[in-house]
Short mmCIF file of C-alpha atoms in Angstrom, two decimals:
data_model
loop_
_atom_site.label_atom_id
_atom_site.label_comp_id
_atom_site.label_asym_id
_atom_site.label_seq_id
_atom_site.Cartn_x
_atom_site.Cartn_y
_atom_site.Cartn_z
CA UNK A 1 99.46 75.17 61.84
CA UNK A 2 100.42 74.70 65.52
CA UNK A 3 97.58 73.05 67.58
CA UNK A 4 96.09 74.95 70.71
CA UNK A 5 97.35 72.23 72.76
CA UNK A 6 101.05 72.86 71.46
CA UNK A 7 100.53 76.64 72.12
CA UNK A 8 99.17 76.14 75.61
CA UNK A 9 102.49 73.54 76.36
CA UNK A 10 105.04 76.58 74.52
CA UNK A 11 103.26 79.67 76.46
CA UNK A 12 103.22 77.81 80.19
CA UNK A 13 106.97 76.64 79.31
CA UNK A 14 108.37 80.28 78.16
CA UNK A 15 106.75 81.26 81.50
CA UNK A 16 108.02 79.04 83.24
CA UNK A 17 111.88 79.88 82.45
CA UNK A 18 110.52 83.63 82.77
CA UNK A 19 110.05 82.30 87.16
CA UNK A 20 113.18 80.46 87.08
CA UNK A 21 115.34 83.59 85.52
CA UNK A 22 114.03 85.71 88.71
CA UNK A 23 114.88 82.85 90.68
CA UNK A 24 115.38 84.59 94.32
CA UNK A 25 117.85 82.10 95.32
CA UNK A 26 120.05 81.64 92.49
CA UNK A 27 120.47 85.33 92.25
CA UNK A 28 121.71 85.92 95.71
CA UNK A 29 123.98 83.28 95.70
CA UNK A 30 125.74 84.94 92.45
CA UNK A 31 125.68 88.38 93.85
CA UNK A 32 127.71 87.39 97.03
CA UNK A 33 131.28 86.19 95.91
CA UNK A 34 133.18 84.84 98.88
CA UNK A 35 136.83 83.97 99.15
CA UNK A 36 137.38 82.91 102.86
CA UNK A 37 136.60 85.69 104.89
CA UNK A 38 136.22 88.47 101.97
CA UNK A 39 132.88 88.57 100.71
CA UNK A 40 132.29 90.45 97.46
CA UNK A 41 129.44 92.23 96.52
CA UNK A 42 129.01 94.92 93.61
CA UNK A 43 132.31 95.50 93.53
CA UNK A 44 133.13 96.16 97.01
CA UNK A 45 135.11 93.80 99.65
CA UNK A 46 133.48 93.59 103.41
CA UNK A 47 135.92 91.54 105.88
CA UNK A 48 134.08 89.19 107.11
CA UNK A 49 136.69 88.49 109.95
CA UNK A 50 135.78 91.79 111.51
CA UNK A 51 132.54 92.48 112.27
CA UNK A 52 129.11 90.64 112.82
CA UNK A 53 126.52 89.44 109.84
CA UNK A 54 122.98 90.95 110.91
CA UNK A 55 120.43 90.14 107.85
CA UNK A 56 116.76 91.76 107.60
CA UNK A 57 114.61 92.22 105.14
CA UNK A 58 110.69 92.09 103.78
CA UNK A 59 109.36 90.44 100.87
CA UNK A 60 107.26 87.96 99.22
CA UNK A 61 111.02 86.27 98.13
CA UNK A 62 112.54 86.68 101.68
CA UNK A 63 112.31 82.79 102.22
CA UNK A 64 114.56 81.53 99.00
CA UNK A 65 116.69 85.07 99.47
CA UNK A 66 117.51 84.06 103.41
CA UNK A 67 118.20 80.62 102.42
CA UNK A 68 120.21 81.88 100.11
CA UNK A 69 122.57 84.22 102.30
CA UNK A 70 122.74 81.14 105.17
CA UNK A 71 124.32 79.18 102.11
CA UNK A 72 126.16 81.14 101.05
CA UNK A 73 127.94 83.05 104.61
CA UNK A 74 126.90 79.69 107.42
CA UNK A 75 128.01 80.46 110.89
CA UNK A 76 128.98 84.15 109.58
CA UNK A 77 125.50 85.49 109.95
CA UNK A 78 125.32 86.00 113.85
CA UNK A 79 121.13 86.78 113.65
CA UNK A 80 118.48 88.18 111.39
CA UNK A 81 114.85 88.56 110.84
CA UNK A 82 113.25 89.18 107.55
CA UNK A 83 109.12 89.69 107.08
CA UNK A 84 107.41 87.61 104.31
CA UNK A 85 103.90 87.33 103.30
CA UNK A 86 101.83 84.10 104.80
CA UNK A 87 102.68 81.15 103.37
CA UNK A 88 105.51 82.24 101.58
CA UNK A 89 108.15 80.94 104.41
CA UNK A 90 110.52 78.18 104.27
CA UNK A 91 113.27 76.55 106.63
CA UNK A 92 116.22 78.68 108.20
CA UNK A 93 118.52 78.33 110.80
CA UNK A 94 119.69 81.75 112.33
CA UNK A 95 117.42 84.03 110.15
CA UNK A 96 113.84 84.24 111.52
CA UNK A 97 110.92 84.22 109.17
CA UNK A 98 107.92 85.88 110.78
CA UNK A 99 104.91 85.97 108.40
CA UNK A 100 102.65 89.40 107.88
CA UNK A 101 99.99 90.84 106.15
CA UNK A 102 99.65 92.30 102.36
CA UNK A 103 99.02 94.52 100.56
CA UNK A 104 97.26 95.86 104.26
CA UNK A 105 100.13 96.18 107.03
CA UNK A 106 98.84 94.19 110.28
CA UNK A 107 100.16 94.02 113.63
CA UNK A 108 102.56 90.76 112.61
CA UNK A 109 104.51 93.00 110.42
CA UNK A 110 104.82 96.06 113.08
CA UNK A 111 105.65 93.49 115.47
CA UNK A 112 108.39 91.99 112.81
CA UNK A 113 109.57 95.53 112.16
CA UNK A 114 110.26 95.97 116.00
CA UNK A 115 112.76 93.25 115.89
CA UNK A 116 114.48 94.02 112.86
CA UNK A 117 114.92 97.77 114.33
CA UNK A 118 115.68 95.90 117.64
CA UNK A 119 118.64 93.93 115.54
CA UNK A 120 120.13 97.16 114.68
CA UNK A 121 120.80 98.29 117.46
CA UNK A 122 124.41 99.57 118.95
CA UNK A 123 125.98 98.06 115.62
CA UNK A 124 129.23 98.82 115.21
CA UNK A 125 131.48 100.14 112.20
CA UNK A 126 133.10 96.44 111.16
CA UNK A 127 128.98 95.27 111.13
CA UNK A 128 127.75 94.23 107.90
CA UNK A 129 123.56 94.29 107.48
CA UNK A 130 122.11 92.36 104.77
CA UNK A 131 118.90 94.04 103.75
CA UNK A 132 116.62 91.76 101.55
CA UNK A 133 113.99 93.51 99.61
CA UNK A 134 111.65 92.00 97.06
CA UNK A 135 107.92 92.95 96.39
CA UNK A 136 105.61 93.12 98.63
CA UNK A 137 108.16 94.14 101.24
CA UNK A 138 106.10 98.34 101.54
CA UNK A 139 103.40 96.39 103.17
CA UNK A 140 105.52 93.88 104.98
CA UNK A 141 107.91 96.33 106.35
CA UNK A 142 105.99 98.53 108.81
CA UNK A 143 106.50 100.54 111.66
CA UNK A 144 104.30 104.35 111.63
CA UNK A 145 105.73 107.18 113.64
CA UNK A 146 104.79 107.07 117.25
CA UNK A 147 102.13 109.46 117.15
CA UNK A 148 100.68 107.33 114.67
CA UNK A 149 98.55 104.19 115.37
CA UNK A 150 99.23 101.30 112.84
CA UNK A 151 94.88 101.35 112.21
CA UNK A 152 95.15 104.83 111.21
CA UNK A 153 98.25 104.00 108.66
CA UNK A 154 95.69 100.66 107.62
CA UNK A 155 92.94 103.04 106.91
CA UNK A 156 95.02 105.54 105.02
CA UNK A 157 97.21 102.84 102.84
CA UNK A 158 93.24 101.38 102.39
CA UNK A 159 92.33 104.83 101.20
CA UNK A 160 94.62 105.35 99.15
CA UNK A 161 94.41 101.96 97.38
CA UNK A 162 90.70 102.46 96.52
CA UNK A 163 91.38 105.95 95.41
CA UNK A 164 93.36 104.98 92.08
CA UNK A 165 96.60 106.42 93.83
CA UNK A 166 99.89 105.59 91.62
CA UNK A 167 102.86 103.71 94.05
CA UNK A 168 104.97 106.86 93.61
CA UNK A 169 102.32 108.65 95.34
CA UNK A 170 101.36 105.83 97.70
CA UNK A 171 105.35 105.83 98.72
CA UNK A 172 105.39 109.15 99.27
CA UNK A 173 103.36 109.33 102.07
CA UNK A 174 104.05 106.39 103.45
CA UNK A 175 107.89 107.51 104.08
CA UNK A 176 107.23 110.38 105.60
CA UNK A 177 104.95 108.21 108.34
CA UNK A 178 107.13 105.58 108.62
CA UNK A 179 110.27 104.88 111.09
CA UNK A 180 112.01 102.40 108.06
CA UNK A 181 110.86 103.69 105.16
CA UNK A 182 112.71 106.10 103.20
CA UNK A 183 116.14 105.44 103.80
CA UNK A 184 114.75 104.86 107.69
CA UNK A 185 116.77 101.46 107.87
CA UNK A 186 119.60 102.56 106.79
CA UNK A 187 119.34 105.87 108.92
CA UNK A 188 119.02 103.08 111.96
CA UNK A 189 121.84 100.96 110.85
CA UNK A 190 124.64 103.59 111.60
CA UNK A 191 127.33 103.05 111.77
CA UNK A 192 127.53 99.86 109.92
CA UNK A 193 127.71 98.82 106.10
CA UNK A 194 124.92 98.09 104.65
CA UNK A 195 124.43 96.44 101.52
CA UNK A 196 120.60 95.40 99.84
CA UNK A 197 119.65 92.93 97.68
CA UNK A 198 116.82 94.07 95.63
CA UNK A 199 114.28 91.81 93.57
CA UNK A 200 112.36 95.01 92.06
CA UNK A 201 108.55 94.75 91.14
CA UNK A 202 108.92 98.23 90.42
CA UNK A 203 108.83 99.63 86.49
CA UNK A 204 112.26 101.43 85.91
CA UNK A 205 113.14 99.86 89.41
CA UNK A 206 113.79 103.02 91.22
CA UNK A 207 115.24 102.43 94.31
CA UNK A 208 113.42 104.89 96.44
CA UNK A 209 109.76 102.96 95.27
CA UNK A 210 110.91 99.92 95.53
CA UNK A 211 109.77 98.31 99.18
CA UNK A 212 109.32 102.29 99.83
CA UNK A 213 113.43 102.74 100.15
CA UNK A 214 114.24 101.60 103.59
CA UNK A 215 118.09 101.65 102.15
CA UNK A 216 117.71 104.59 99.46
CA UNK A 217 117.27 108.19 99.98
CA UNK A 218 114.48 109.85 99.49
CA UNK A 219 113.92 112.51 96.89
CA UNK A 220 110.18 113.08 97.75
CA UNK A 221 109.11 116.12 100.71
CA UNK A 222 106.17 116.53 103.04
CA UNK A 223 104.95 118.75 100.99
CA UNK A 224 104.33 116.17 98.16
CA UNK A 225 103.13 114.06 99.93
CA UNK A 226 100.39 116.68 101.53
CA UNK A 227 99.88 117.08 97.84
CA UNK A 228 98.82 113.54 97.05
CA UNK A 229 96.66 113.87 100.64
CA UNK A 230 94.83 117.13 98.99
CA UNK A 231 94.94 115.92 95.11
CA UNK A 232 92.82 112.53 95.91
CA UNK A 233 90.40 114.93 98.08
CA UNK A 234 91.38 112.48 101.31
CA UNK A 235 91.25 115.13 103.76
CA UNK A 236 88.11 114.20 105.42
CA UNK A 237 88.68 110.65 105.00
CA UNK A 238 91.75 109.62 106.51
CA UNK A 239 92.94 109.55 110.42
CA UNK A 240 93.59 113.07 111.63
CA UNK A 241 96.61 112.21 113.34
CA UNK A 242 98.51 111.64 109.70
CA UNK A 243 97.47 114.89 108.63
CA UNK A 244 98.60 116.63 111.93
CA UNK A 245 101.28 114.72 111.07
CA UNK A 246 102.64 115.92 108.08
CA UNK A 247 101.35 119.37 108.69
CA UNK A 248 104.05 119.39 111.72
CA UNK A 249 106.68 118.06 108.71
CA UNK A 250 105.68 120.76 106.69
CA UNK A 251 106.48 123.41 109.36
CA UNK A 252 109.65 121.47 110.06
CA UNK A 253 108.96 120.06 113.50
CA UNK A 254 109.91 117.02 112.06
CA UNK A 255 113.05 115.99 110.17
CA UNK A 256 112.59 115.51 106.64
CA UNK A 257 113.40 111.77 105.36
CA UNK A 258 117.18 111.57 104.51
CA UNK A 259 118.28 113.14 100.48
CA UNK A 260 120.41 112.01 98.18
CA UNK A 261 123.58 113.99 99.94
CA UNK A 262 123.31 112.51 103.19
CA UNK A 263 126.76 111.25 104.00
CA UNK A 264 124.97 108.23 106.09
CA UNK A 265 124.25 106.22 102.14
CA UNK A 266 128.54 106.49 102.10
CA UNK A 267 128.25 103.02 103.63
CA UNK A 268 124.96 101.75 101.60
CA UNK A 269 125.34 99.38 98.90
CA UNK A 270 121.67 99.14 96.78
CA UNK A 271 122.07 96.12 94.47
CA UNK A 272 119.28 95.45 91.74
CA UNK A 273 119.09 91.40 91.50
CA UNK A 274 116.40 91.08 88.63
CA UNK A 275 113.49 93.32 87.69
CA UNK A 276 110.81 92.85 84.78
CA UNK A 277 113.55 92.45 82.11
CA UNK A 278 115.40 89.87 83.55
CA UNK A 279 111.99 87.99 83.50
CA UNK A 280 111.03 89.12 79.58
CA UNK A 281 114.56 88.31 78.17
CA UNK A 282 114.55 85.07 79.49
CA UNK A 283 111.12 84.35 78.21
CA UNK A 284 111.98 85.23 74.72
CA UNK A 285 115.19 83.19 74.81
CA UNK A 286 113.17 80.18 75.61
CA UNK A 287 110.21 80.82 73.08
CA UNK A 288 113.76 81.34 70.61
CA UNK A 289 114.49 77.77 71.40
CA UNK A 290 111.19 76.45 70.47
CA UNK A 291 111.26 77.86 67.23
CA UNK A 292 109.31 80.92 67.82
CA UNK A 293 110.73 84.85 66.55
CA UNK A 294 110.51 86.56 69.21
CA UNK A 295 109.72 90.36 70.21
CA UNK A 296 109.88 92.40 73.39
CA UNK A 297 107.29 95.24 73.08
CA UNK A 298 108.06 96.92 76.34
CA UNK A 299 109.22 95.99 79.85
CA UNK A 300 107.27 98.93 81.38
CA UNK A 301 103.64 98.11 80.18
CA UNK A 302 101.14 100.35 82.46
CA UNK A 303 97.31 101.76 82.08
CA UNK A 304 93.97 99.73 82.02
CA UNK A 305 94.11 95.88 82.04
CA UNK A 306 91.33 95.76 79.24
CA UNK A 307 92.87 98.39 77.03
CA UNK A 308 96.55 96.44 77.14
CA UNK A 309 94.53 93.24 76.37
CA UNK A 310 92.52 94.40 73.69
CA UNK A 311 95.73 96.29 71.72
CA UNK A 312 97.95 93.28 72.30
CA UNK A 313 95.22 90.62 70.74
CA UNK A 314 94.73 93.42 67.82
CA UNK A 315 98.58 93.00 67.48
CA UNK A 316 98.46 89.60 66.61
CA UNK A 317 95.53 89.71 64.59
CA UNK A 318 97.79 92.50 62.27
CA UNK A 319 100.69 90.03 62.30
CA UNK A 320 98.54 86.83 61.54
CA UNK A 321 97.61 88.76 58.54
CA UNK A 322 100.97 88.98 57.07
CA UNK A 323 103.18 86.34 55.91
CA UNK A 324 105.43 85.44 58.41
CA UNK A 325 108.17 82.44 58.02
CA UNK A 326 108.19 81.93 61.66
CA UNK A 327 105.68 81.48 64.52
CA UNK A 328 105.58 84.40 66.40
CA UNK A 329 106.32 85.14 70.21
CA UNK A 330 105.13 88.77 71.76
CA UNK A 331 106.26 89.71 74.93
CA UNK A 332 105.28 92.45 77.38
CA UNK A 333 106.09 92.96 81.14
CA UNK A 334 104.83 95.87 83.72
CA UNK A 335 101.80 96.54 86.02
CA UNK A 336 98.39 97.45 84.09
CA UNK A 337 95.82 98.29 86.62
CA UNK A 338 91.86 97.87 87.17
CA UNK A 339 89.37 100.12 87.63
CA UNK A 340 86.52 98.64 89.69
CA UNK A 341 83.54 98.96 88.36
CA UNK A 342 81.72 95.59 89.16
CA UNK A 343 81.59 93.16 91.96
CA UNK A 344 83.22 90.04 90.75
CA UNK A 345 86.55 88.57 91.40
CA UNK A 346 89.88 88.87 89.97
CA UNK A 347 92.96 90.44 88.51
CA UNK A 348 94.50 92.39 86.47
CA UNK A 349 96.23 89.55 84.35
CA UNK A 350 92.93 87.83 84.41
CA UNK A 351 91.16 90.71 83.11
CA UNK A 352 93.73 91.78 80.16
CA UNK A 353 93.18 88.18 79.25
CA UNK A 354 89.18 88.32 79.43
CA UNK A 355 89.41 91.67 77.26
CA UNK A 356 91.97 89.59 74.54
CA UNK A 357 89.55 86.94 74.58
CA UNK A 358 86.94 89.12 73.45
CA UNK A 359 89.15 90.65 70.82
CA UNK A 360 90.58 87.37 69.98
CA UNK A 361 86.98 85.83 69.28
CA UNK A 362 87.15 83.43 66.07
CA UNK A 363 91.05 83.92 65.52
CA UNK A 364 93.08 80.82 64.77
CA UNK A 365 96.35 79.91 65.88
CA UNK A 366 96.85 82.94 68.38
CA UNK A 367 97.37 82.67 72.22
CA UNK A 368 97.68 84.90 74.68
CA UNK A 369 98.70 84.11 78.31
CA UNK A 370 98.78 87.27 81.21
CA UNK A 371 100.03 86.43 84.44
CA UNK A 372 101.66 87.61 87.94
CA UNK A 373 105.26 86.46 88.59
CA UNK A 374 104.42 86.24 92.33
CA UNK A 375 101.70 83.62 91.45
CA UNK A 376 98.85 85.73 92.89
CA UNK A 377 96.77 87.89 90.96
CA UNK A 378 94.63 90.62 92.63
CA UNK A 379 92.88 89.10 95.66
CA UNK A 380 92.84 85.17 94.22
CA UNK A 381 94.66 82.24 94.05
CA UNK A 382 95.53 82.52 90.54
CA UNK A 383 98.55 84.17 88.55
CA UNK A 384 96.57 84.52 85.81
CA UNK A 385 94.57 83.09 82.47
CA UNK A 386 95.07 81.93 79.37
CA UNK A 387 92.86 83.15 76.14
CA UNK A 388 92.43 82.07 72.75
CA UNK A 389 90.16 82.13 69.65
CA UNK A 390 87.59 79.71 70.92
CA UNK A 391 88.03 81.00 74.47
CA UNK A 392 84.15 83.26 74.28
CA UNK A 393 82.51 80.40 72.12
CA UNK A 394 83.27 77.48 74.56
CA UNK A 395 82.19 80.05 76.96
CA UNK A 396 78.90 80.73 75.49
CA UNK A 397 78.25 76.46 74.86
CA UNK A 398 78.29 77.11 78.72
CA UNK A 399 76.18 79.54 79.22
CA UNK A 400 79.02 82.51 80.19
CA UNK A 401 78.58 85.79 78.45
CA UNK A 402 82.21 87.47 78.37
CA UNK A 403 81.21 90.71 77.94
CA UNK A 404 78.82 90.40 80.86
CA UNK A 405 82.10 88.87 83.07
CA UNK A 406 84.31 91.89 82.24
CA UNK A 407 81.41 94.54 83.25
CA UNK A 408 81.43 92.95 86.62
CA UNK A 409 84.79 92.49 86.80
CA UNK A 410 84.80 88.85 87.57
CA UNK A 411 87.55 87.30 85.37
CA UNK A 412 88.25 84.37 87.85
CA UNK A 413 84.90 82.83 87.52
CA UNK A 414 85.02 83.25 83.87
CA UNK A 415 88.28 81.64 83.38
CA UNK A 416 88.04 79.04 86.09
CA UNK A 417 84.70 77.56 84.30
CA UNK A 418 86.68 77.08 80.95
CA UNK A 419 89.87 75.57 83.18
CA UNK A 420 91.93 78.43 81.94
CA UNK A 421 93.38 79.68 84.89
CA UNK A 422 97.24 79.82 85.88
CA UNK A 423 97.60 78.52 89.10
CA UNK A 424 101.11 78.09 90.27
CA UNK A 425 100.75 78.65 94.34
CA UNK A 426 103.33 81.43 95.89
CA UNK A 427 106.78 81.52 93.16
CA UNK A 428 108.49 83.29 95.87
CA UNK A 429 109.40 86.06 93.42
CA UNK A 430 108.31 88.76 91.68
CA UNK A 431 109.02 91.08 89.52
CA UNK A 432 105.70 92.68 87.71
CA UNK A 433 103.65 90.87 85.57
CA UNK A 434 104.33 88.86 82.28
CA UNK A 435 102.26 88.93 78.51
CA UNK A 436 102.83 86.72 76.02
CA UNK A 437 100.78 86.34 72.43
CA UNK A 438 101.95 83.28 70.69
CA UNK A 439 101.09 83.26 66.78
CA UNK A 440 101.53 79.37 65.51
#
């Protein structure tokens, strides 16, 4: 039998290499192949000879991704500016990191989105603009159409938010408010070549969701995105000046966001770096290597934090049941959500892990570890917890009630009284969330 202690080591370590396989930096350096002054990306050859470097981007990886592209191109890139979260920066030399709000847009980010629309200006065709895009970047990367005020877009995103609205949905209306989003960066890069690096936190990584599109057309309307307005009953709740807004859009007073057949994404590269995958196949090669068999249920895990929690402990219960040769590593990856129903604090790794715990109650030899790849889960400083068998009994020797925790929603003080939170500080990645079960 494998010890709790040895479980705890193998589930932090398989993590671990999960991080390090969405490593932001590593992955830009291999995506740009240079030989002189002919840079290589995705199969297509910029000069480098010809035309100036600009680089932009948004993202809680921005830092490690610019670092990356100075590396890689030096005295090449003639400028850039790239938005990342707070204290998620690092040290440049020509690429400006100016820090921003998330997941609520503040003036930082507006003011950051000025400059990187301010760099694109009067570029010509020999121009190359590196767009860096990793999560976080929708909130990061923010500038509302004039007649909009960037409070009313903060009340609407907060609306929205608190309303249970999917990110497809979300996205939707924010492109059709927005001067970048929606294939708006690319539409202000003309003539140029553009080419984006994308770390996706995104399931399926579509390219219009991800970071809202800035560099992808746009397949959604303003009709759709009236829809979402109207299906979430937000009429009466939201700024009047957004629904003026897209009322105008509707009538077509406004251009539509740029489609799929708009001859300006001739010149637009979209490159997918790493995405939830990247972070789940890595994670079972290294539970592989410590001796574990190892299983990837899905990649695209979505719908109630408890409900995920509860099937995956069930899982292992089924397979500790059988006889099995090997210990046995389950992996999962997506973005399971939280319906608010207390007042606590926490996440939604935190709470799939509180509901496992509860399912999980007496088991031996099963361990189940739920955590955000970014390092932050929900509005704390944790990526997540760790649960076991004897995670609701050493609970209870404390006086903690779990079931009492998970009705108020407040995983965090649950799991920080046992010391069974994940706390990494900012990765400087992401890419979704990670699950593992580990059966010793």
């Amino acid at each position: 039998m494998t010890t709790p202690s040895e479980l705890r080591d193998d589930a932090l370590a398989i993590f671990r290499a999960a991080l390090d396989a969405a490593n932001p930096y590593e992955d830009v350096v291999r995506a740009l192949a240079r030989e002189d002054d002919t840079l290589r990306v995705n199969g297509r050859a910029y000069d480098l000879a010809r035309g100036r470097v600009i680089v932009i981007g948004a993202g809680k990886a921005g830092a490690p991704m610019a670092q990356a592209v100075e590396d890689r191109l030096g005295d090449k890139v003639v400028a850039g500016a790239v938005t990342v979260k707070y204290d998620h920066t690092g040290s440049t030399r020509k690429i400006k990191l100016n820090e921003a709000g998330h997941p609520l847009p503040d003036e930082n980010g507006a003011r950051s989105t000025r400059e990187i629309v301010q760099l694109l200006r009067d570029l010509e065709p020999d121009d190359l603009v590196l767009c860096l895009l990793s999560g976080g970047g929708s909130a990061l990367l923010e500038l509302p159409v004039e007649s909009i005020s960037l409070d009313d877009f903060r009340a609407l995103t907060n609306a929205l938010l608190k309303s249970g609205a999917t990110v497809n949905e979300l996205n939707a209306l924010r492109k059709h408010l927005s001067q970048v989003k929606g294939g708006g960066i690319a539409r202000h890069a003309q003539p140029a070549s553009v080419v984006s690096l994308i770390l996706s936190d995104v399931l399926g990584s579509p390219l219009d969701v991800i970071a809202s599109g800035p560099t992808a057309p746009d397949s959604s309307t303003y009709t759709e995105a009236l829809a979402v307005i109207q299906k979430y009953e937000l009429r009466e709740k939201i700024p009047a000046s957004i629904v003026a807004h897209l009322e105008r859009g509707l009538r077509g007073e406004i251009a539509d966001t740029p489609k799929p057949n708009d001859p300006l994404f001739a010149r637009v590269n979209n490159i997918i770096l790493a995405d939830n995958s990247t972070a789940c196949r890595a994670a079972a090669e290294a539970a592989r290597e410590r001796g574990y068999l190892a299983q990837i249920l899905s990649t695209q895990m979505q719908g109630e934090a408890r409900i995920i929690g509860e099937s995956l402990a069930r899982a292992a219960k089924e397979k500790t049941a059988r006889a099995n040769p090997l210990p046995i590593c389950l992996l999962a990856g997506g973005e399971p959500t939280v319906t608010i129903r207390g007042h606590g604090k926490g996440g939604r790794a935190q709470e799939l892990a509180l509901a496992a715990a509860r399912e999980l109650e007496g088991a031996e030899d099963i361990l189940l570890l739920c955590a955000g790849t970014d390092g932050t889960d929900g509005p704390t400083d944790a990526a997540g917890a760790i649960a076991d068998g004897s995670t609701v009994e050493r609970a209870r020797v404390r006086g903690l009630d779990a079931s009492e925790f998970l009705d108020n929603n407040d995983s965090y003080h649950f799991f920080q009284a046992l010391d069974d939170l994940i706390i990494t500080g900012p990765t400087n990645t992401n890419v979704n969330d990670l699950m593992l079960v580990l059966i010793g």
